[in-house]
Structure formats: structure tokens, C-alpha cells
């Protein structure tokens, strides 16, 4: 196992009727900015519940944070907070609203050009406003981690940042909030969480037995609940398991002390920035191809994954790896996520542009061995045509 420090200060408040608990964790004299996306949180009553829970506190609102939140929109919230001297942020939404709130929290008192926060991937963050979240979409894990992803629309640049200053102080996870989600977002959530686990698990073995077994349990849970999740039946336990699995998939626990990959995400971000494909959908395209292109480097873990997650024991090693990749692809396809660039009308001619963007963003050495050069990224994209 590799050396590690594990730190996660986010309080999780989980279950039915838990939004009212916010009252105990926001300072009584706080001047609150409630942030949200489009209309979903208003329509399903969540904004009203949050307002009620906050009682007499001063509350202002900032709506309109887009899926794949834009720097341009977030900076408007930064201005509002500076003008109105607000001092506590409350994100109500999915990964985009929570990520956006993390950026805003770090940017309000940032000395210098706020875009640097993203260019330096969070390394220059030394403080942030305190904030909490009410999660409405299980997928990203943003509710219990210290990372975020923001897009500068003007340059189609989607960059990730992280800092221990941007952990939410608390996150409310009420599975009932997922009932208003469309199937597409539920399926995206399953796949995003699945691939978060894969980025931290499917690397090379360092004999981290707990991390491996935890990761495998999360993958197996997702495989087990996925058919029920997309049936859209309002089954509380299925939604509760989805929500907790997605949080556990990216809260630092399974990634502690193990090598991590993240190349699927980095290539996927470019596809979102250039072609506006949903985050999880980009991952469903890239991961199977990535597994195929790097099957030699990932050999032992691929065999372990085949056996322990999919119970594939027949055939020689190459056949078992082939079968594991095929099962993974079929899992995404069955959930309604296509796994080929061609499914989005993209072809060989579109690959150059993705490579150019990876180069512009200095993403030229990716993966657990830092050996995914631009040439290897190109091979991965070619394998996903
Ligand atoms: O904007 P509204 O109207 O709220 O609608 C949203 C949005 O259109 C809707 N939605 C959310 N909760 C709902 C709901 N609709 C009905 N009922 C509800 N309860 O869902 C749509 C998508 O929301 P979004 O927040 O964009 O989705 P997601 O949670 O998948 O977040 C995606 C973003 O997170 C980033 C992605 O790159 C992307 O920008 N990620 C963040 C990570 C992190 N912080 O650790 C890791 C991930 O790998 C990922 O990169
Ligand atoms: Zn993701």
C-alpha cells in the first residue's frame, strides 16, 4: 500500500426529512446565498424546504448555474456576494451546482485573477467561504469531496480543481429528492459513480486489500441496483443505495493509498467542452476503449476485476479480459449510454481537435503511470470510434 493521509471533514446528514437539520449547522447570524441550477429544485419543492429550514436568517438566491457550470456565470455570483457581503453559501442541486459553489467560495476573497484558481487546479486556494449542500442528483461525489470542475465557455476550457479548503461543511442527502430525476440523469449517475471507482481501482496492484474490496463492493452494488434505478420506480432503498454508493465512490476513502488513473475523465472533459456531451456519457465512450488500449499495463487488475466483479472465470487470460471489457460496455449500453463516438456523429476527423485541446491544457502525461502521451490518448479515441 502507498503512504497516505486521509482527511474528510464533511458531515453527512442522510435520509428522509433531513433538510430541516440544516438549521443546526448554519450559523444563526449567517447571511446566506442559496445557489441552484435551473428550475428542478424549485419545482420539486426543495428550495422551499431549505428556506423554511433556514428560518429567520437573511437569504438571497442565485439561480441559473448550468450543467457543467461556467466560469462566466459563477463570477456573477462572486460579484453579488462581494457587493452584499454574504458569508455562507448553500448549494442546492447536483454536481454542477456544488462544484460551482466550491469555485465561488474560493474566488470571493481570492487575491488576483480568479481564473488562476482553475489554471493552477486549486493549488493557490488558501481560504474559502464556508458552505453546505443539499444534494439532488447522486453521481459526482462532489457533496463529500474537495474537487470541482468549471468550464470557461469563451475558450471551451473545462478544468478540474481541488483544495482541502473546499470541502462542504455538511451535505444533506435525502434520497426522496431523486424521485423527480429523469431516467437519463439517473443512468448518468450510475455510470459516473461506476467510473469514479474504476479510476481508483483499475490501475496496478499495491496489495491494498481494503481499498480493493470496498471498490469491488461499490461496483457490485451499482451493477445490482442499476436495472431498478432506471425503471424509475420510486423505491426508497434503491435510491438510498445509489446515493450512498455515489458518495462513497469519490470521497477519498477508496482512493487512499492506491495509484489513481483519471485519464478517462480528462479525455472526457474535452469531449464535454467541445461537443457538449453529458459528463457521464463521455466517460462511457472513453473507458471501454481505454481498458482495451492499456490492457497490458492494467493486466493484473483487469483479471481481478473480471473475476471478482463479473465472476468471469472461464477461458484464458486474454479471453477473460475481453469478456470483462465487453461486460462493462454492455452495462453502459443497457443503461442507455452509448459507448462509441459515432453514436454522437463524431468520427476520425474530430479526434485532432480533442488532442489539440489536451495539449493546450497540458494534459500530455495522464494515467497511473503518467505514460498516456498525446499519442496514447489518440489511440484511445481511435478505439472508441
Ligand atoms: O439545473 P436543474 O434544473 O437543477 O436540472 C439539473 C440538470 O439539468 C437536473 N437535476 C438535478 N437534480 C434534479 C434534476 N432534475 C430533476 N430532479 C432533480 N432532483 O440534472 C441536470 C444535470 O445536473 P448536473 O448537476 O449537471 O449533473 P451532475 O451531478 O452529473 O454533475 C455534473 C458536473 O459535475 C462534474 C462534471 O464534470 C459536471 O460538470 N463532476 C464533478 C466531480 C467532483 N466534484 O468531484 C467529479 C465528476 O467526475 C465530475 O467531473
Ligand atoms: Zn465523473
Tab-separated table of C-alpha atoms and ligand atoms in Angstrom:
chain	number	residue	atom	x	y	z
A	1	UNK	CA	0.000	0.000	0.000
A	2	UNK	CA	1.190	3.543	-0.695
A	3	UNK	CA	1.590	6.152	2.051
A	4	UNK	CA	-1.464	8.337	2.538
A	5	UNK	CA	-3.216	10.961	4.623
A	6	UNK	CA	-6.964	10.682	4.799
A	7	UNK	CA	-8.950	13.791	5.733
A	8	UNK	CA	-12.640	14.328	5.204
A	9	UNK	CA	-14.415	16.897	7.361
A	10	UNK	CA	-17.837	16.849	5.629
A	11	UNK	CA	-20.785	15.978	7.855
A	12	UNK	CA	-23.285	13.777	6.038
A	13	UNK	CA	-26.927	14.132	7.036
A	14	UNK	CA	-28.644	11.222	5.336
A	15	UNK	CA	-32.267	10.156	4.954
A	16	UNK	CA	-35.896	11.197	4.762
A	17	UNK	CA	-36.916	14.622	6.074
A	18	UNK	CA	-33.370	15.650	6.822
A	19	UNK	CA	-33.358	19.086	5.166
A	20	UNK	CA	-34.675	20.629	8.372
A	21	UNK	CA	-31.374	19.670	10.038
A	22	UNK	CA	-29.672	22.483	8.125
A	23	UNK	CA	-30.949	24.759	10.853
A	24	UNK	CA	-28.439	23.300	13.304
A	25	UNK	CA	-25.402	23.689	11.080
A	26	UNK	CA	-25.706	27.152	9.547
A	27	UNK	CA	-24.647	29.928	11.975
A	28	UNK	CA	-27.744	31.718	13.304
A	29	UNK	CA	-26.479	35.133	12.169
A	30	UNK	CA	-25.337	33.919	8.725
A	31	UNK	CA	-26.108	35.959	5.626
A	32	UNK	CA	-26.879	33.110	3.263
A	33	UNK	CA	-26.694	32.797	-0.503
A	34	UNK	CA	-28.732	29.826	-1.736
A	35	UNK	CA	-27.406	28.663	-5.114
A	36	UNK	CA	-29.210	26.434	-7.570
A	37	UNK	CA	-29.349	25.409	-11.224
A	38	UNK	CA	-32.390	25.616	-13.494
A	39	UNK	CA	-35.900	25.050	-12.223
A	40	UNK	CA	-35.720	21.484	-10.867
A	41	UNK	CA	-35.062	22.397	-7.232
A	42	UNK	CA	-37.891	24.905	-7.221
A	43	UNK	CA	-40.330	22.555	-8.948
A	44	UNK	CA	-39.755	19.642	-6.598
A	45	UNK	CA	-40.114	21.857	-3.549
A	46	UNK	CA	-36.523	21.630	-2.341
A	47	UNK	CA	-35.858	25.376	-2.388
A	48	UNK	CA	-38.926	25.978	-0.221
A	49	UNK	CA	-37.864	23.318	2.253
A	50	UNK	CA	-34.419	24.869	2.513
A	51	UNK	CA	-35.899	28.325	3.049
A	52	UNK	CA	-38.120	27.003	5.813
A	53	UNK	CA	-35.197	25.249	7.470
A	54	UNK	CA	-33.167	28.476	7.470
A	55	UNK	CA	-35.911	30.258	9.411
A	56	UNK	CA	-35.183	33.916	10.189
A	57	UNK	CA	-31.764	34.079	8.573
A	58	UNK	CA	-31.179	36.538	5.775
A	59	UNK	CA	-31.330	34.610	2.482
A	60	UNK	CA	-30.533	35.700	-1.039
A	61	UNK	CA	-30.770	33.487	-4.114
A	62	UNK	CA	-28.607	32.849	-7.138
A	63	UNK	CA	-30.113	30.565	-9.791
A	64	UNK	CA	-29.075	29.639	-13.293
A	65	UNK	CA	-25.916	27.618	-12.654
A	66	UNK	CA	-25.711	25.463	-15.776
A	67	UNK	CA	-24.886	21.762	-16.084
A	68	UNK	CA	-21.084	21.905	-16.492
A	69	UNK	CA	-21.033	25.239	-14.656
A	70	UNK	CA	-19.488	28.160	-16.479
A	71	UNK	CA	-16.862	30.481	-15.110
A	72	UNK	CA	-18.808	33.346	-16.647
A	73	UNK	CA	-21.988	32.603	-14.643
A	74	UNK	CA	-20.142	31.769	-11.432
A	75	UNK	CA	-18.293	35.085	-11.497
A	76	UNK	CA	-21.673	36.855	-11.386
A	77	UNK	CA	-22.368	35.133	-8.064
A	78	UNK	CA	-18.914	36.148	-6.838
A	79	UNK	CA	-19.764	39.793	-7.571
A	80	UNK	CA	-23.119	39.517	-5.800
A	81	UNK	CA	-21.539	38.049	-2.674
A	82	UNK	CA	-18.878	40.775	-2.589
A	83	UNK	CA	-21.486	43.502	-3.041
A	84	UNK	CA	-23.927	42.148	-0.492
A	85	UNK	CA	-21.275	40.905	1.948
A	86	UNK	CA	-22.849	37.454	2.205
A	87	UNK	CA	-20.953	34.964	4.321
A	88	UNK	CA	-22.445	31.466	3.979
A	89	UNK	CA	-23.223	29.542	0.795
A	90	UNK	CA	-25.775	26.798	0.381
A	91	UNK	CA	-25.701	24.751	-2.829
A	92	UNK	CA	-28.979	23.057	-3.767
A	93	UNK	CA	-28.549	20.726	-6.726
A	94	UNK	CA	-26.307	18.196	-8.425
A	95	UNK	CA	-22.589	18.156	-9.073
A	96	UNK	CA	-22.697	21.281	-11.209
A	97	UNK	CA	-24.234	23.481	-8.531
A	98	UNK	CA	-21.999	22.066	-5.790
A	99	UNK	CA	-18.845	22.378	-7.927
A	100	UNK	CA	-19.835	25.908	-8.894
A	101	UNK	CA	-20.351	26.799	-5.243
A	102	UNK	CA	-16.903	25.463	-4.383
A	103	UNK	CA	-15.347	27.704	-7.006
A	104	UNK	CA	-17.365	30.708	-5.851
A	105	UNK	CA	-16.403	30.039	-2.211
A	106	UNK	CA	-12.730	30.094	-3.141
A	107	UNK	CA	-12.997	33.041	-5.534
A	108	UNK	CA	-14.801	35.623	-3.373
A	109	UNK	CA	-11.734	36.565	-1.337
A	110	UNK	CA	-9.108	35.384	-3.805
A	111	UNK	CA	-6.332	37.918	-4.293
A	112	UNK	CA	-5.678	38.049	-8.018
A	113	UNK	CA	-7.262	36.832	-11.233
A	114	UNK	CA	-9.840	34.211	-10.271
A	115	UNK	CA	-9.180	32.142	-13.403
A	116	UNK	CA	-5.805	31.261	-11.862
A	117	UNK	CA	-7.704	29.091	-9.382
A	118	UNK	CA	-8.520	26.792	-12.287
A	119	UNK	CA	-5.285	27.162	-14.213
A	120	UNK	CA	-3.394	26.021	-11.129
A	121	UNK	CA	-6.000	23.303	-10.392
A	122	UNK	CA	-6.677	24.757	-6.947
A	123	UNK	CA	-3.083	24.893	-5.720
A	124	UNK	CA	-3.353	28.612	-4.982
A	125	UNK	CA	-6.503	28.414	-2.863
A	126	UNK	CA	-5.661	29.461	0.707
A	127	UNK	CA	-9.183	30.111	2.027
A	128	UNK	CA	-12.844	29.764	1.085
A	129	UNK	CA	-16.207	30.894	2.377
A	130	UNK	CA	-17.978	28.206	4.402
A	131	UNK	CA	-20.709	26.319	2.568
A	132	UNK	CA	-23.045	23.352	2.765
A	133	UNK	CA	-25.011	21.426	0.178
A	134	UNK	CA	-28.363	19.761	-0.384
A	135	UNK	CA	-27.794	17.055	-2.986
A	136	UNK	CA	-30.497	16.384	-5.577
A	137	UNK	CA	-28.599	14.147	-8.016
A	138	UNK	CA	-26.436	11.193	-6.948
A	139	UNK	CA	-23.471	10.961	-9.329
A	140	UNK	CA	-20.366	13.044	-8.810
A	141	UNK	CA	-19.490	12.672	-5.131
A	142	UNK	CA	-18.961	16.446	-5.015
A	143	UNK	CA	-21.109	16.538	-1.857
A	144	UNK	CA	-18.319	14.900	0.146
A	145	UNK	CA	-15.122	15.788	-1.645
A	146	UNK	CA	-12.867	18.749	-2.233
A	147	UNK	CA	-12.870	18.841	-6.033
A	148	UNK	CA	-14.786	20.643	-8.735
A	149	UNK	CA	-14.832	21.200	-12.468
A	150	UNK	CA	-15.558	24.536	-14.157
A	151	UNK	CA	-15.826	25.457	-17.843
A	152	UNK	CA	-14.765	28.732	-19.412
A	153	UNK	CA	-17.276	28.959	-22.229
A	154	UNK	CA	-15.379	31.532	-24.240
A	155	UNK	CA	-12.436	29.159	-24.767
A	156	UNK	CA	-14.179	25.786	-24.327
A	157	UNK	CA	-11.817	25.025	-21.461
A	158	UNK	CA	-13.085	22.619	-18.796
A	159	UNK	CA	-10.647	22.417	-15.898
A	160	UNK	CA	-10.696	20.500	-12.615
A	161	UNK	CA	-9.526	21.962	-9.305
A	162	UNK	CA	-9.186	20.705	-5.774
A	163	UNK	CA	-8.296	22.054	-2.351
A	164	UNK	CA	-8.904	20.973	1.224
A	165	UNK	CA	-10.484	24.426	1.721
A	166	UNK	CA	-13.483	23.491	-0.419
A	167	UNK	CA	-14.949	20.511	1.376
A	168	UNK	CA	-18.620	21.212	2.141
A	169	UNK	CA	-19.141	21.678	5.889
A	170	UNK	CA	-22.213	19.487	5.602
A	171	UNK	CA	-24.261	17.805	2.920
A	172	UNK	CA	-27.872	16.744	3.181
A	173	UNK	CA	-28.573	13.526	1.268
A	174	UNK	CA	-32.297	12.839	1.098
A	175	UNK	CA	-32.943	10.001	-1.391
A	176	UNK	CA	-36.535	11.220	-1.879
A	177	UNK	CA	-35.055	14.159	-3.787
A	178	UNK	CA	-34.089	11.801	-6.615
A	179	UNK	CA	-37.705	10.945	-7.475
A	180	UNK	CA	-38.019	13.908	-9.808
A	181	UNK	CA	-34.909	12.953	-11.794
A	182	UNK	CA	-35.356	11.885	-15.410
A	183	UNK	CA	-34.078	8.398	-16.308
A	184	UNK	CA	-31.245	9.909	-18.306
A	185	UNK	CA	-29.798	11.622	-15.225
A	186	UNK	CA	-30.276	8.530	-13.059
A	187	UNK	CA	-28.429	6.393	-15.612
A	188	UNK	CA	-25.711	9.028	-15.939
A	189	UNK	CA	-25.330	8.954	-12.156
A	190	UNK	CA	-24.844	5.183	-12.047
A	191	UNK	CA	-22.194	5.328	-14.774
A	192	UNK	CA	-20.338	8.336	-13.347
A	193	UNK	CA	-20.110	6.670	-9.929
A	194	UNK	CA	-19.042	3.362	-11.531
A	195	UNK	CA	-16.239	5.071	-13.418
A	196	UNK	CA	-15.089	7.022	-10.350
A	197	UNK	CA	-14.474	3.669	-8.733
A	198	UNK	CA	-12.724	2.347	-11.829
A	199	UNK	CA	-10.354	5.355	-11.963
A	200	UNK	CA	-9.147	4.469	-8.481
A	201	UNK	CA	-9.300	0.681	-8.742
A	202	UNK	CA	-8.338	-0.407	-12.235
A	203	UNK	CA	-4.662	0.555	-12.089
A	204	UNK	CA	-1.974	-1.771	-10.720
A	205	UNK	CA	-1.949	-3.710	-7.516
A	206	UNK	CA	-0.273	-2.326	-4.395
A	207	UNK	CA	-1.878	-5.002	-2.260
A	208	UNK	CA	-4.387	-2.584	-0.716
A	209	UNK	CA	-6.907	-5.188	0.252
A	210	UNK	CA	-9.476	-2.989	1.962
A	211	UNK	CA	-9.497	-0.399	-0.833
A	212	UNK	CA	-9.864	-3.150	-3.443
A	213	UNK	CA	-12.688	-4.911	-1.640
A	214	UNK	CA	-14.511	-1.649	-0.901
A	215	UNK	CA	-14.170	-0.657	-4.555
A	216	UNK	CA	-15.486	-4.041	-5.704
A	217	UNK	CA	-18.455	-3.764	-3.337
A	218	UNK	CA	-19.362	-0.363	-4.777
A	219	UNK	CA	-19.119	-1.689	-8.348
A	220	UNK	CA	-21.233	-4.718	-7.495
A	221	UNK	CA	-23.841	-2.601	-5.747
A	222	UNK	CA	-24.154	-0.369	-8.798
A	223	UNK	CA	-24.496	-3.379	-11.093
A	224	UNK	CA	-27.148	-4.851	-8.800
A	225	UNK	CA	-29.294	-1.741	-8.394
A	226	UNK	CA	-28.897	-0.285	-11.907
A	227	UNK	CA	-31.892	-2.068	-13.519
A	228	UNK	CA	-34.177	-0.900	-10.700
A	229	UNK	CA	-32.814	2.641	-10.791
A	230	UNK	CA	-33.732	3.136	-14.433
A	231	UNK	CA	-37.155	1.534	-14.039
A	232	UNK	CA	-37.963	4.862	-12.398
A	233	UNK	CA	-39.884	3.158	-9.643
A	234	UNK	CA	-39.796	5.367	-6.586
A	235	UNK	CA	-38.219	2.675	-4.463
A	236	UNK	CA	-36.605	4.358	-1.471
A	237	UNK	CA	-33.995	1.748	-0.657
A	238	UNK	CA	-32.746	1.563	-4.235
A	239	UNK	CA	-32.369	5.334	-4.338
A	240	UNK	CA	-30.732	5.384	-0.908
A	241	UNK	CA	-28.212	2.777	-2.009
A	242	UNK	CA	-27.498	4.696	-5.198
A	243	UNK	CA	-26.971	7.925	-3.281
A	244	UNK	CA	-24.615	6.477	-0.714
A	245	UNK	CA	-22.697	4.451	-3.289
A	246	UNK	CA	-22.100	7.531	-5.435
A	247	UNK	CA	-20.872	9.472	-2.414
A	248	UNK	CA	-18.570	6.664	-1.265
A	249	UNK	CA	-17.204	6.298	-4.788
A	250	UNK	CA	-15.442	9.642	-4.618
A	251	UNK	CA	-14.974	10.826	-1.057
A	252	UNK	CA	-11.309	9.881	-0.789
A	253	UNK	CA	-11.773	6.588	1.035
A	254	UNK	CA	-11.201	4.035	-1.723
A	255	UNK	CA	-8.528	6.233	-3.324
A	256	UNK	CA	-6.362	6.491	-0.216
A	257	UNK	CA	-3.090	4.601	-0.514
A	258	UNK	CA	-3.623	3.395	-4.084
A	259	UNK	CA	-2.486	4.633	-7.515
A	260	UNK	CA	-5.154	6.542	-9.445
A	261	UNK	CA	-5.767	6.846	-13.169
A	262	UNK	CA	-8.267	9.639	-14.122
A	263	UNK	CA	-7.315	9.606	-17.810
A	264	UNK	CA	-10.859	8.659	-18.807
A	265	UNK	CA	-12.108	11.770	-17.022
A	266	UNK	CA	-9.505	14.082	-18.516
A	267	UNK	CA	-10.236	12.954	-22.073
A	268	UNK	CA	-13.965	13.000	-21.294
A	269	UNK	CA	-13.831	16.631	-20.117
A	270	UNK	CA	-12.517	17.668	-23.529
A	271	UNK	CA	-15.443	15.900	-25.218
A	272	UNK	CA	-17.892	17.755	-22.981
A	273	UNK	CA	-16.207	21.108	-23.560
A	274	UNK	CA	-16.072	20.674	-27.344
A	275	UNK	CA	-19.276	18.774	-28.054
A	276	UNK	CA	-21.472	19.361	-25.003
A	277	UNK	CA	-21.890	15.644	-24.272
A	278	UNK	CA	-23.059	14.910	-20.684
A	279	UNK	CA	-20.143	14.162	-18.362
A	280	UNK	CA	-21.059	10.513	-17.678
A	281	UNK	CA	-21.732	9.904	-21.360
A	282	UNK	CA	-18.222	10.972	-22.301
A	283	UNK	CA	-16.859	8.501	-19.768
A	284	UNK	CA	-18.956	5.662	-21.198
A	285	UNK	CA	-17.307	6.331	-24.557
A	286	UNK	CA	-13.732	6.568	-23.299
A	287	UNK	CA	-13.479	3.891	-20.597
A	288	UNK	CA	-14.016	0.706	-22.653
A	289	UNK	CA	-11.515	1.941	-25.255
A	290	UNK	CA	-9.066	2.939	-22.529
A	291	UNK	CA	-9.294	-0.556	-20.976
A	292	UNK	CA	-8.610	-2.060	-24.375
A	293	UNK	CA	-5.640	0.134	-25.291
A	294	UNK	CA	-3.977	-0.258	-21.886
A	295	UNK	CA	-4.792	-3.896	-21.235
A	296	UNK	CA	-1.099	-4.755	-20.843
A	297	UNK	CA	-0.432	-2.108	-18.162
A	298	UNK	CA	-3.661	-2.979	-16.333
A	299	UNK	CA	-3.455	-6.720	-16.836
A	300	UNK	CA	-3.495	-7.982	-13.246
A	301	UNK	CA	-6.246	-5.644	-12.160
A	302	UNK	CA	-8.312	-6.425	-15.250
A	303	UNK	CA	-8.164	-10.110	-14.350
A	304	UNK	CA	-9.094	-9.355	-10.744
A	305	UNK	CA	-11.977	-7.140	-11.921
A	306	UNK	CA	-13.188	-9.853	-14.312
A	307	UNK	CA	-13.252	-12.485	-11.622
A	308	UNK	CA	-14.424	-10.590	-8.566
A	309	UNK	CA	-16.866	-8.127	-10.117
A	310	UNK	CA	-18.265	-10.047	-13.096
A	311	UNK	CA	-17.491	-13.615	-11.927
A	312	UNK	CA	-15.720	-14.375	-15.205
A	313	UNK	CA	-13.600	-17.484	-14.658
A	314	UNK	CA	-13.756	-19.359	-17.954
A	315	UNK	CA	-11.270	-19.015	-20.789
A	316	UNK	CA	-7.636	-17.985	-20.909
A	317	UNK	CA	-6.439	-14.661	-19.560
A	318	UNK	CA	-6.912	-12.731	-22.802
A	319	UNK	CA	-10.433	-14.094	-23.185
A	320	UNK	CA	-11.315	-13.156	-19.614
A	321	UNK	CA	-10.069	-9.612	-20.158
A	322	UNK	CA	-12.031	-9.365	-23.414
A	323	UNK	CA	-15.129	-10.584	-21.615
A	324	UNK	CA	-14.690	-8.046	-18.782
A	325	UNK	CA	-14.389	-5.180	-21.250
A	326	UNK	CA	-17.438	-6.435	-23.147
A	327	UNK	CA	-19.487	-6.716	-19.931
A	328	UNK	CA	-18.512	-3.184	-18.958
A	329	UNK	CA	-19.538	-1.811	-22.352
A	330	UNK	CA	-22.828	-3.733	-22.254
A	331	UNK	CA	-23.553	-2.426	-18.756
A	332	UNK	CA	-23.350	1.168	-20.001
A	333	UNK	CA	-25.293	0.428	-23.184
A	334	UNK	CA	-28.068	-1.338	-21.256
A	335	UNK	CA	-28.446	1.787	-19.145
A	336	UNK	CA	-28.931	3.802	-22.327
A	337	UNK	CA	-25.455	5.308	-22.534
A	338	UNK	CA	-23.905	4.797	-25.978
A	339	UNK	CA	-20.219	3.851	-25.955
A	340	UNK	CA	-18.966	4.983	-29.356
A	341	UNK	CA	-18.015	8.398	-30.713
A	342	UNK	CA	-20.027	7.503	-33.801
A	343	UNK	CA	-23.168	7.441	-31.641
A	344	UNK	CA	-22.660	11.201	-31.312
A	345	UNK	CA	-21.931	11.691	-35.003
A	346	UNK	CA	-18.242	12.118	-34.265
A	347	UNK	CA	-15.582	10.457	-36.384
A	348	UNK	CA	-11.858	10.233	-37.047
A	349	UNK	CA	-11.843	13.818	-38.268
A	350	UNK	CA	-12.870	15.064	-34.801
A	351	UNK	CA	-10.006	13.432	-32.925
A	352	UNK	CA	-7.353	16.023	-33.834
A	353	UNK	CA	-9.278	18.757	-32.097
A	354	UNK	CA	-9.543	16.768	-28.860
A	355	UNK	CA	-5.804	16.099	-28.949
A	356	UNK	CA	-5.110	19.786	-29.557
A	357	UNK	CA	-7.177	20.711	-26.508
A	358	UNK	CA	-5.434	18.116	-24.322
A	359	UNK	CA	-2.133	19.639	-25.388
A	360	UNK	CA	-3.349	23.195	-24.743
A	361	UNK	CA	-4.396	22.125	-21.243
A	362	UNK	CA	-1.028	20.442	-20.629
A	363	UNK	CA	-2.689	17.039	-20.270
A	364	UNK	CA	0.109	15.252	-22.064
A	365	UNK	CA	1.064	12.693	-19.407
A	366	UNK	CA	-2.011	11.030	-18.000
A	367	UNK	CA	-2.795	7.865	-16.090
A	368	UNK	CA	-1.422	5.966	-13.117
A	369	UNK	CA	1.979	5.637	-14.804
A	370	UNK	CA	1.863	9.110	-16.374
A	371	UNK	CA	2.550	7.333	-19.638
A	372	UNK	CA	-0.517	8.387	-21.603
A	373	UNK	CA	1.097	10.733	-24.068
A	374	UNK	CA	-0.949	12.530	-26.687
A	375	UNK	CA	-0.279	9.562	-28.978
A	376	UNK	CA	-1.793	7.146	-26.489
A	377	UNK	CA	-4.800	9.450	-25.974
A	378	UNK	CA	-5.216	9.427	-29.727
A	379	UNK	CA	-5.160	5.614	-29.789
A	380	UNK	CA	-7.805	5.547	-27.057
A	381	UNK	CA	-10.035	7.899	-29.049
A	382	UNK	CA	-9.479	5.864	-32.208
A	383	UNK	CA	-10.501	2.731	-30.310
A	384	UNK	CA	-13.734	4.462	-29.330
A	385	UNK	CA	-14.828	5.364	-32.850
B	1	LIG	O1	-30.430	22.702	-13.460
B	1	LIG	P1	-31.567	21.939	-12.900
B	1	LIG	O2	-32.894	22.445	-13.292
B	1	LIG	O3	-31.437	21.751	-11.414
B	1	LIG	O4	-31.523	20.480	-13.574
B	1	LIG	C1	-30.442	19.582	-13.400
B	1	LIG	C2	-29.564	19.473	-14.624
B	1	LIG	O5	-30.247	19.791	-15.794
B	1	LIG	C3	-31.014	18.203	-13.271
B	1	LIG	N1	-31.380	17.839	-11.889
B	1	LIG	C4	-30.585	17.827	-10.788
B	1	LIG	N2	-31.284	17.356	-9.732
B	1	LIG	C5	-32.540	17.089	-10.167
B	1	LIG	C6	-32.601	17.406	-11.542
B	1	LIG	N3	-33.724	17.257	-12.278
B	1	LIG	C7	-34.826	16.779	-11.649
B	1	LIG	N4	-34.817	16.409	-10.326
B	1	LIG	C8	-33.697	16.551	-9.562
B	1	LIG	N5	-33.699	16.149	-8.280
B	1	LIG	O6	-29.995	17.337	-13.712
B	1	LIG	C9	-29.233	18.006	-14.714
B	1	LIG	C10	-27.761	17.699	-14.529
B	1	LIG	O7	-27.293	18.255	-13.319
B	1	LIG	P2	-25.725	18.335	-13.022
B	1	LIG	O8	-25.564	18.923	-11.668
B	1	LIG	O9	-25.039	18.988	-14.156
B	1	LIG	O10	-25.295	16.795	-13.041
B	1	LIG	P3	-24.166	16.020	-12.268
B	1	LIG	O11	-24.490	15.874	-10.842
B	1	LIG	O12	-23.938	14.823	-13.070
B	1	LIG	O13	-22.893	16.994	-12.348
B	1	LIG	C11	-22.081	17.058	-13.479
B	1	LIG	C12	-20.914	18.005	-13.239
B	1	LIG	O14	-20.080	17.542	-12.168
B	1	LIG	C13	-18.733	17.432	-12.629
B	1	LIG	C14	-18.897	17.151	-14.090
B	1	LIG	O15	-17.720	17.378	-14.818
B	1	LIG	C15	-20.025	18.089	-14.474
B	1	LIG	O16	-19.534	19.389	-14.672
B	1	LIG	N6	-18.003	16.428	-11.830
B	1	LIG	C16	-17.654	16.753	-10.570
B	1	LIG	C17	-16.882	15.930	-9.789
B	1	LIG	C18	-16.466	16.287	-8.420
B	1	LIG	N7	-16.767	17.460	-7.940
B	1	LIG	O17	-15.837	15.504	-7.732
B	1	LIG	C19	-16.401	14.635	-10.279
B	1	LIG	C20	-17.060	14.179	-11.519
B	1	LIG	O18	-16.177	13.315	-12.188
B	1	LIG	C21	-17.463	15.250	-12.461
B	1	LIG	O19	-16.375	15.649	-13.266
B	2	LIG	ZN1	-17.070	11.776	-13.094
